[in-house]
mmCIF file of C-alpha atoms in Angstrom:
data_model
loop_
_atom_site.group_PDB
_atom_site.id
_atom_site.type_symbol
_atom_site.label_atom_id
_atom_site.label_comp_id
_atom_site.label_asym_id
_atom_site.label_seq_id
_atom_site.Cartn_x
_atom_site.Cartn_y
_atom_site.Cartn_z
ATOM 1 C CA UNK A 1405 -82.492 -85.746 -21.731
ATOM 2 C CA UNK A 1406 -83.799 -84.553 -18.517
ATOM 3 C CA UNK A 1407 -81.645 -81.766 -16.296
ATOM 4 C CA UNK A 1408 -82.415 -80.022 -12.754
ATOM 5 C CA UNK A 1409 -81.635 -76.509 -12.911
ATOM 6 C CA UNK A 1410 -80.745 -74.488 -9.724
ATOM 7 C CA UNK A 1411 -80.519 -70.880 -8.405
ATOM 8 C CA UNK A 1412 -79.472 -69.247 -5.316
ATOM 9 C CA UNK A 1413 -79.005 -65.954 -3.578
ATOM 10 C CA UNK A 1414 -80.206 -63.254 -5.848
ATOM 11 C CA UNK A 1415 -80.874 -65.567 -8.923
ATOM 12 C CA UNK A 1416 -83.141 -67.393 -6.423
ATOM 13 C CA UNK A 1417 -85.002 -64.444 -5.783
ATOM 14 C CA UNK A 1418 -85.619 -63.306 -9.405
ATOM 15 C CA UNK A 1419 -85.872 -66.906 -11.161
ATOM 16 C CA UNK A 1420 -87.194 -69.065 -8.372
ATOM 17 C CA UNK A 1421 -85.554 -72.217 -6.750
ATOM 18 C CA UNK A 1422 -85.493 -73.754 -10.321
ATOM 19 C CA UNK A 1423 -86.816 -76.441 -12.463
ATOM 20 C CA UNK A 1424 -86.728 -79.672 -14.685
ATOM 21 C CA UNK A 1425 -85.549 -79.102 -18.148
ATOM 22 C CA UNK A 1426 -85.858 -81.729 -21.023
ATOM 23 C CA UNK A 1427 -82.636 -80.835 -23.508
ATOM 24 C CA UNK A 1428 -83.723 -82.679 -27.299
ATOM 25 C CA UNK A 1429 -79.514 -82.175 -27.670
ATOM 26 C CA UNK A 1430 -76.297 -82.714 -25.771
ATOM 27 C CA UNK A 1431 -75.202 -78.979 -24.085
ATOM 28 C CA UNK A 1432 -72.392 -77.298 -21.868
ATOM 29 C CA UNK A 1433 -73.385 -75.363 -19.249
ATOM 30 C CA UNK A 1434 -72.409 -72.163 -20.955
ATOM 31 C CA UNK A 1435 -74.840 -73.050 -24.016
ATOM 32 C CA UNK A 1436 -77.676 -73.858 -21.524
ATOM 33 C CA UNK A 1437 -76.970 -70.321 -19.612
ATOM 34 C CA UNK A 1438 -77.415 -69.143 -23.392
ATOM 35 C CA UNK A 1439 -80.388 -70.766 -24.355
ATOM 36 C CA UNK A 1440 -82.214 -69.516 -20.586
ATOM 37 C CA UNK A 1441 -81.068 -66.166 -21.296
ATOM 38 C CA UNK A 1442 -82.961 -66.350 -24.841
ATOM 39 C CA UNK A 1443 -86.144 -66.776 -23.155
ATOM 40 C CA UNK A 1444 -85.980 -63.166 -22.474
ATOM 41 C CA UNK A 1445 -86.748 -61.774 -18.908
ATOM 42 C CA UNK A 1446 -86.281 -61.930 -16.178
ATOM 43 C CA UNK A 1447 -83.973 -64.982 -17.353
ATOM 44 C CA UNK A 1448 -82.335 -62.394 -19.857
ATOM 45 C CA UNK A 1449 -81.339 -59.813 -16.824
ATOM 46 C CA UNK A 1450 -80.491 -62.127 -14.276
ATOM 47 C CA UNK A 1451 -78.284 -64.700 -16.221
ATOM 48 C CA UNK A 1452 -76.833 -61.948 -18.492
ATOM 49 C CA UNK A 1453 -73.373 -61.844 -20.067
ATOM 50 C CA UNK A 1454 -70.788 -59.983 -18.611
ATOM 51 C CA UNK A 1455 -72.369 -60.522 -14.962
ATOM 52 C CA UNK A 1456 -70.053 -62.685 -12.495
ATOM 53 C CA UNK A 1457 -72.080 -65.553 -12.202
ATOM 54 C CA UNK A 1458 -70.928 -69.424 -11.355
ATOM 55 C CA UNK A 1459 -72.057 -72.364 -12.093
ATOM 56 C CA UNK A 1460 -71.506 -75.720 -10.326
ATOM 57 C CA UNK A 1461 -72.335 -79.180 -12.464
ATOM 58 C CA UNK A 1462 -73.171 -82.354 -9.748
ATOM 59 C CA UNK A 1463 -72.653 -80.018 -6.863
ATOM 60 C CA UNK A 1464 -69.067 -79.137 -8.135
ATOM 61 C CA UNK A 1465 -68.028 -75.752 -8.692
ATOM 62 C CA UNK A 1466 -67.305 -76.011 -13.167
ATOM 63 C CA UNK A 1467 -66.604 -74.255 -16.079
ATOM 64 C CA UNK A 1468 -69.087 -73.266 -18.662
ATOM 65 C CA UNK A 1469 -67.556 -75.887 -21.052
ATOM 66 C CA UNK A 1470 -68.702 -78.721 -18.528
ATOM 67 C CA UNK A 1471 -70.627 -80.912 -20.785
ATOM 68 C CA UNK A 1472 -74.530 -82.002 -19.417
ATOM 69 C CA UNK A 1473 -75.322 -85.610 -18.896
ATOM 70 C CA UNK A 1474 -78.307 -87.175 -18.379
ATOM 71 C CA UNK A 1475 -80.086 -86.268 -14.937
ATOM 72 C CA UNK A 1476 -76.977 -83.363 -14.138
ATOM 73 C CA UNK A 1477 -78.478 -81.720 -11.481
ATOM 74 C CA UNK A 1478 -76.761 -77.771 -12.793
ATOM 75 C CA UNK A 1479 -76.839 -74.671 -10.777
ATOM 76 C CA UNK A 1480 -76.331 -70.992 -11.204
ATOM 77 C CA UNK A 1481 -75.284 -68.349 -8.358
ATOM 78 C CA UNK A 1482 -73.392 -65.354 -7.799
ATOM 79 C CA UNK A 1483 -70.091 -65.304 -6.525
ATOM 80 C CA UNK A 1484 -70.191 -66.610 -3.132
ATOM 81 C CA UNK A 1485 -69.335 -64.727 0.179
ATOM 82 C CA UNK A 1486 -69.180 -67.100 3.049
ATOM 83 C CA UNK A 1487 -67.141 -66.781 6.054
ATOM 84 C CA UNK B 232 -45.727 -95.368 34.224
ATOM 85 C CA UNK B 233 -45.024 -97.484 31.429
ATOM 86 C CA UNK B 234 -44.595 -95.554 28.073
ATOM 87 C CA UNK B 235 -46.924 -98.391 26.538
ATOM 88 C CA UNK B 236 -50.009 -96.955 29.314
ATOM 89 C CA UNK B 237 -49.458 -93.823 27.592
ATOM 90 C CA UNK B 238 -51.762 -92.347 24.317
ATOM 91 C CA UNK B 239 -49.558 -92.732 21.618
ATOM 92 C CA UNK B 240 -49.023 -89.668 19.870
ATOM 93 C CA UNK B 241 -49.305 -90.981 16.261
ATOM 94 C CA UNK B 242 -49.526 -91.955 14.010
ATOM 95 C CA UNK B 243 -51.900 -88.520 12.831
ATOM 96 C CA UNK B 244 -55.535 -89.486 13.589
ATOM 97 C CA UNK B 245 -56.816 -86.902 11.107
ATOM 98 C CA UNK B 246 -60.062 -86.174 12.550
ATOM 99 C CA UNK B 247 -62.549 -83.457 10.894
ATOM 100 C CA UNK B 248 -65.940 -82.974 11.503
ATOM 101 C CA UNK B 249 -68.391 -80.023 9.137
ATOM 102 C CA UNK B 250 -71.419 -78.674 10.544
ATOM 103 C CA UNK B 251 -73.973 -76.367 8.897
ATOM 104 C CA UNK B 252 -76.429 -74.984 11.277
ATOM 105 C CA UNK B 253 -78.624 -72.101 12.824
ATOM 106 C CA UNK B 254 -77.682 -72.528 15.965
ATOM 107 C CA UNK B 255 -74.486 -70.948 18.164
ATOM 108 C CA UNK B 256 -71.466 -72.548 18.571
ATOM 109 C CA UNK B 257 -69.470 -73.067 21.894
ATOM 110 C CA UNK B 258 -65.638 -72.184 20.954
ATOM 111 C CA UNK B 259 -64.473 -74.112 24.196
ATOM 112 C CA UNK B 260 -66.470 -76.799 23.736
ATOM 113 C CA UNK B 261 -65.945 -77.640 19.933
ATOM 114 C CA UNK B 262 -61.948 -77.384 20.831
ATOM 115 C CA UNK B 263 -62.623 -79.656 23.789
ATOM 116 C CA UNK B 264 -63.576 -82.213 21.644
ATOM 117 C CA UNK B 265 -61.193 -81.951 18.688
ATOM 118 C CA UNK B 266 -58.511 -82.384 21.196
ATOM 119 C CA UNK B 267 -59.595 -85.018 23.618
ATOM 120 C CA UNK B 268 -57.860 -88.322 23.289
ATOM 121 C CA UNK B 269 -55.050 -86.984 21.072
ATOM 122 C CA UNK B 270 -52.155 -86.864 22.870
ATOM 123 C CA UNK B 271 -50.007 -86.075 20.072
ATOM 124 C CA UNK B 272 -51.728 -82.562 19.817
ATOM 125 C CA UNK B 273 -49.246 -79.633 20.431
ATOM 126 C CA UNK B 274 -51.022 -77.087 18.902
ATOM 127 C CA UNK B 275 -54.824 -75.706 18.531
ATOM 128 C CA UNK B 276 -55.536 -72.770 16.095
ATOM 129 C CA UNK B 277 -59.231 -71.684 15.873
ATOM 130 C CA UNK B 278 -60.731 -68.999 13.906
ATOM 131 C CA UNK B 279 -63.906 -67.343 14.592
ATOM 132 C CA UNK B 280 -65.962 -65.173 12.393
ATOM 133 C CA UNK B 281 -68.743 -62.620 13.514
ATOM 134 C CA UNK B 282 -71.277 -60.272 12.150
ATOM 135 C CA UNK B 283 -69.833 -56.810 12.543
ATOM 136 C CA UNK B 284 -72.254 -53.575 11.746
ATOM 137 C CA UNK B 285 -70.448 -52.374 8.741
ATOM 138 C CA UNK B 286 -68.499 -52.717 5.438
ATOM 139 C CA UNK B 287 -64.861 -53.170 5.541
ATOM 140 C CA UNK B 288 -63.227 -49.655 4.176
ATOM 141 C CA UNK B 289 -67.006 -48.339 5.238
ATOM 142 C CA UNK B 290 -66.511 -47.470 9.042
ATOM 143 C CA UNK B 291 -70.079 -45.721 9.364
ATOM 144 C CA UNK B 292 -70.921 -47.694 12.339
ATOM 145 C CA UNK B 293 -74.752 -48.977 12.037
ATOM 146 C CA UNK B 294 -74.390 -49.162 8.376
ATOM 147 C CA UNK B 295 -75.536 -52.784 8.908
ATOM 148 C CA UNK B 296 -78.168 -54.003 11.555
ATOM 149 C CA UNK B 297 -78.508 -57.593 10.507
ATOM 150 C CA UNK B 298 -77.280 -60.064 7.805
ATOM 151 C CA UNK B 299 -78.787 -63.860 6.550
ATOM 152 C CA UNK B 300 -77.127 -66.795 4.994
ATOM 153 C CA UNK B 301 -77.914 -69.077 2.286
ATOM 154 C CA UNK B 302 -76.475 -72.013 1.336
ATOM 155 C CA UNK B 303 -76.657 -74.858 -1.310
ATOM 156 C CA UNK B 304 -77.620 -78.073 0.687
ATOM 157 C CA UNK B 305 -75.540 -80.636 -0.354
ATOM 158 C CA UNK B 306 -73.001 -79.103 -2.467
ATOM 159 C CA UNK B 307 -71.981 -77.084 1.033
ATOM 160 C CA UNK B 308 -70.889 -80.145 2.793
ATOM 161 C CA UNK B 309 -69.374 -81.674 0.100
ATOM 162 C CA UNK B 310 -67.147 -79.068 -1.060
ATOM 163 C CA UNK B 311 -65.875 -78.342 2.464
ATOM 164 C CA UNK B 312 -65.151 -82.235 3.144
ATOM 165 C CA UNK B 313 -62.993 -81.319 -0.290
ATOM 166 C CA UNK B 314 -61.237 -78.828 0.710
ATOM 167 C CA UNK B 315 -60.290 -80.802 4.462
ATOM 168 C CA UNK B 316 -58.874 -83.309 2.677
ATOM 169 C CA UNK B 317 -56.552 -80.989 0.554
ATOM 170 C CA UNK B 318 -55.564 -79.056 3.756
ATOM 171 C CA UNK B 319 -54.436 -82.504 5.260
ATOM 172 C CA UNK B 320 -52.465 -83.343 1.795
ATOM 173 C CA UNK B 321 -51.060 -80.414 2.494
ATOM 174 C CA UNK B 322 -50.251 -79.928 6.459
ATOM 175 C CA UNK B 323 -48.999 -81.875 9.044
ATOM 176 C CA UNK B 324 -52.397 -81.262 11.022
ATOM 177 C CA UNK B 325 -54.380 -83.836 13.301
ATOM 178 C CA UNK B 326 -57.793 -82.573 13.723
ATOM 179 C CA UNK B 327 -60.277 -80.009 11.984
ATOM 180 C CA UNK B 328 -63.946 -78.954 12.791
ATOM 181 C CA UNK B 329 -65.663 -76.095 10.928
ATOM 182 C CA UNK B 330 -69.187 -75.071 11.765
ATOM 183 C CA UNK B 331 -70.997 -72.319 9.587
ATOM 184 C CA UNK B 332 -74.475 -70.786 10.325
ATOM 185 C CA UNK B 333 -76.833 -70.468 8.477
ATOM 186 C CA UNK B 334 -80.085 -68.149 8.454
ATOM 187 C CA UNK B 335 -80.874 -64.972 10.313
ATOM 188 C CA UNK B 336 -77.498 -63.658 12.311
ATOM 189 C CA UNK B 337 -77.356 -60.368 14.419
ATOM 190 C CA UNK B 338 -74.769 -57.942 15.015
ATOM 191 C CA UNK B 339 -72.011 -59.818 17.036
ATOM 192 C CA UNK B 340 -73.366 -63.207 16.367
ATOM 193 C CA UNK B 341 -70.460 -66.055 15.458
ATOM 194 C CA UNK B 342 -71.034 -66.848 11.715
ATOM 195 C CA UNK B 343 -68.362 -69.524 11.077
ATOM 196 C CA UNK B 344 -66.004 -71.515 13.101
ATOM 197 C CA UNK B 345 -62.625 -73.389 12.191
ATOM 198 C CA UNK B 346 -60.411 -75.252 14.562
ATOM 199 C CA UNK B 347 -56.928 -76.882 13.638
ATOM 200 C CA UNK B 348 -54.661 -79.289 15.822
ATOM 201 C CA UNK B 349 -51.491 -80.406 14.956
ATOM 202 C CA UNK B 350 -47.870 -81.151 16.407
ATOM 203 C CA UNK B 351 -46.950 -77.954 16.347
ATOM 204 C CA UNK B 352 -48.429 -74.257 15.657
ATOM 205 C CA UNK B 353 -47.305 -73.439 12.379
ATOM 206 C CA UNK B 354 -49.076 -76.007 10.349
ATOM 207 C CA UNK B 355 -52.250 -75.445 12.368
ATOM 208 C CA UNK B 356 -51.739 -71.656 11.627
ATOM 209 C CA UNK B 357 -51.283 -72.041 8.083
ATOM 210 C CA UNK B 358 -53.788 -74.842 7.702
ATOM 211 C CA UNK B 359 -56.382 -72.414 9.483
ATOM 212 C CA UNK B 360 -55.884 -69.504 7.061
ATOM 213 C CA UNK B 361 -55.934 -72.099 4.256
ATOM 214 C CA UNK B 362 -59.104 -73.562 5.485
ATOM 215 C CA UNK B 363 -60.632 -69.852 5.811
ATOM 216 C CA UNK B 364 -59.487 -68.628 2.064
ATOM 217 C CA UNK B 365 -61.122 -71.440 0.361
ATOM 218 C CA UNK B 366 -64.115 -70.998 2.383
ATOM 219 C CA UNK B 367 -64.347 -67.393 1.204
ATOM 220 C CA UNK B 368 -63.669 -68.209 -2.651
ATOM 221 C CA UNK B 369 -65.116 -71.663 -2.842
ATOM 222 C CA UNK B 370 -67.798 -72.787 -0.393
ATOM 223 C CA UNK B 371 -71.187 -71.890 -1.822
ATOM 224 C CA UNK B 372 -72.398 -69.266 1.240
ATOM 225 C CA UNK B 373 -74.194 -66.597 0.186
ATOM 226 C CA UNK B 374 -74.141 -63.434 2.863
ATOM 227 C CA UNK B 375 -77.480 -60.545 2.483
ATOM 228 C CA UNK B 376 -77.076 -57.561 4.448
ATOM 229 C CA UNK B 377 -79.704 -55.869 6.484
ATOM 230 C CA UNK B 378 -79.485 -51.859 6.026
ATOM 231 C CA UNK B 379 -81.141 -48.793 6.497
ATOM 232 C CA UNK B 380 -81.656 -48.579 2.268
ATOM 233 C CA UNK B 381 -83.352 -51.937 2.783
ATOM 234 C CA UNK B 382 -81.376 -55.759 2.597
ATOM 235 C CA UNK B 383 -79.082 -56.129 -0.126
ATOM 236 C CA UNK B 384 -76.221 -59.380 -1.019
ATOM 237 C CA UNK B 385 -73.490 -59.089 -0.208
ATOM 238 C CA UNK B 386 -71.012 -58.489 -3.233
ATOM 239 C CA UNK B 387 -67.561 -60.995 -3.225
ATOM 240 C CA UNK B 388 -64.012 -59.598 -3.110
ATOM 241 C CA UNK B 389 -61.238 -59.562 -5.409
ATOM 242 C CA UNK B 390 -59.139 -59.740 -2.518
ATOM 243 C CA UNK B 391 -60.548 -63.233 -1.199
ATOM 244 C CA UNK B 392 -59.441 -64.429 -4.570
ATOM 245 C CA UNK B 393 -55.729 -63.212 -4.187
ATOM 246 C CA UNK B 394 -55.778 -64.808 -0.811
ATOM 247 C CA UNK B 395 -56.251 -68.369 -2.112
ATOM 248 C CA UNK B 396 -54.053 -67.660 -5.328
ATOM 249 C CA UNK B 397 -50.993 -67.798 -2.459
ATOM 250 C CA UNK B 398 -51.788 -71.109 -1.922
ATOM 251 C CA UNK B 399 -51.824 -72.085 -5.704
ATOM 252 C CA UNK B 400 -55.290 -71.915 -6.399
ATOM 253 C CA UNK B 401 -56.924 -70.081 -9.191
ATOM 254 C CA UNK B 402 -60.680 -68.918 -8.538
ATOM 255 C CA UNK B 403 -62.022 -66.539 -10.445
ATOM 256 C CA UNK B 404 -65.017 -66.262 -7.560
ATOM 257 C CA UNK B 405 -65.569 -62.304 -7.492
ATOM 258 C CA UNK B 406 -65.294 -62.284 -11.370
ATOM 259 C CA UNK B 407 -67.265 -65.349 -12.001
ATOM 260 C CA UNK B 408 -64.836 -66.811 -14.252
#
């Protein structure tokens, strides 16, 4: 199952723009975050627990329990400070 | 004059319009054109937001010298058309246009832009400060600041969250949640 991964702001700067991902299982966004941060830095750092991150699944702000589908287009940020 | 020869004042024509640019904005224009042809309009409340050269609670003046904006193409638009359409659920408004820049902004520059109509001023008051909370907490804007230590993003406030939890929204935005 193929997934786009994205990052902004300062996860842009330390992870890149982001990527393709082929997923051999079903995930929610909160096990994907996992398995990045597993491949040890910089995804460890910048994707780390206990930093206020936010995800959006489709282009919609979501919860880590949103559930992956086939071509999800995912994306990680920090909080966001528009305005 | 017949009454029939005149533009009727409803029913609401619930216009909106979202830009996300670099360029400047003309205030006078933009609410020229949110009003014209509505005859029903009683009311126009517009918001402007502006680069200032520090931090709130911070009043070292200089502290910032310039500030860029990112956004999430797409996802931007999107979630702004969203959160329209949820203002006019919940107002009696007429007409909205927001307009946020994007890029490199100087000190004093306009940064964002949103303009309300309605019958009268206390929906397009309320729908305003609606329209400006969510933007805060929800539309995907990020804000890097320009300082003598070097450029640094800037961090979201707890506070932005409490504003939209008086509307009945929950975001956990500055904790990530």
């Amino acid at each position: 199952m193929q997934i786009q991964i994205r990052y902004f702001a300062s996860l842009r700067e330390s992870l890149g723009a982001g990527e393709t991902l082929t997923l051999d299982t079903p995930l929610t966004v909160g096990q994907l975050r996992d398995q990045l941060i597993a491949r040890g830095e910089p995804h460890a750092g910048a994707l780390a627990r206990g930093r206020a991150l936010r995800a959006a699944l489709n282009q919609t702000m979501c919860a880590e329990t949103a559930e992956l589908t086939l071509g999800a287009e995912v994306a990680f940020f920090p909080p966001v400070t528009g305005g | 004059m017949s009454p029939s020869s005149l533009p009727s004042p409803s029913p609401s024509p619930r216009l909106s319009s979202v830009s996300i640019q670099t360029e400047d904005f003309d205030l006078s224009a933009e609410v020229a054109a949110l009003r014209s042809g509505d005859a029903g309009v009683g009311a126009i409340t517009t918001f402007v937001g502006t680069v200032r050269d520090r931090h709130a609670g911070q009043p070292d003046a200089g502290s910032i010298s310039a500030m860029e904006l990112e956004h999430y193409p797409g996802m931007t638009e999107r979630s702004i058309e969203a959160m329209i359409d949820d203002a006019f659920r919940r107002f009696d408004i007429r007409g909205v246009r927001v307009i946020h820049r994007v890029g490199p902004l100087q000190i004093a520059d306009q940064i964002v832009l949103v303009a309300v109509t309605s019958m009268h001023r206390g929906e397009s008051f309320q729908a305003c400060e609606f329209l400006m909370d969510y933007l805060k907490s929800e539309a995907p804007f990020w804000k890097k600041e320009t300082t003598p230590e070097g450029a640094r993003w800037v961090d979201a406030r707890v506070s932005d969250d409490a504003a939209l939890k008086r509307w009945g929204i929950v975001s956990g935005n500055a904790t990530g949640a």
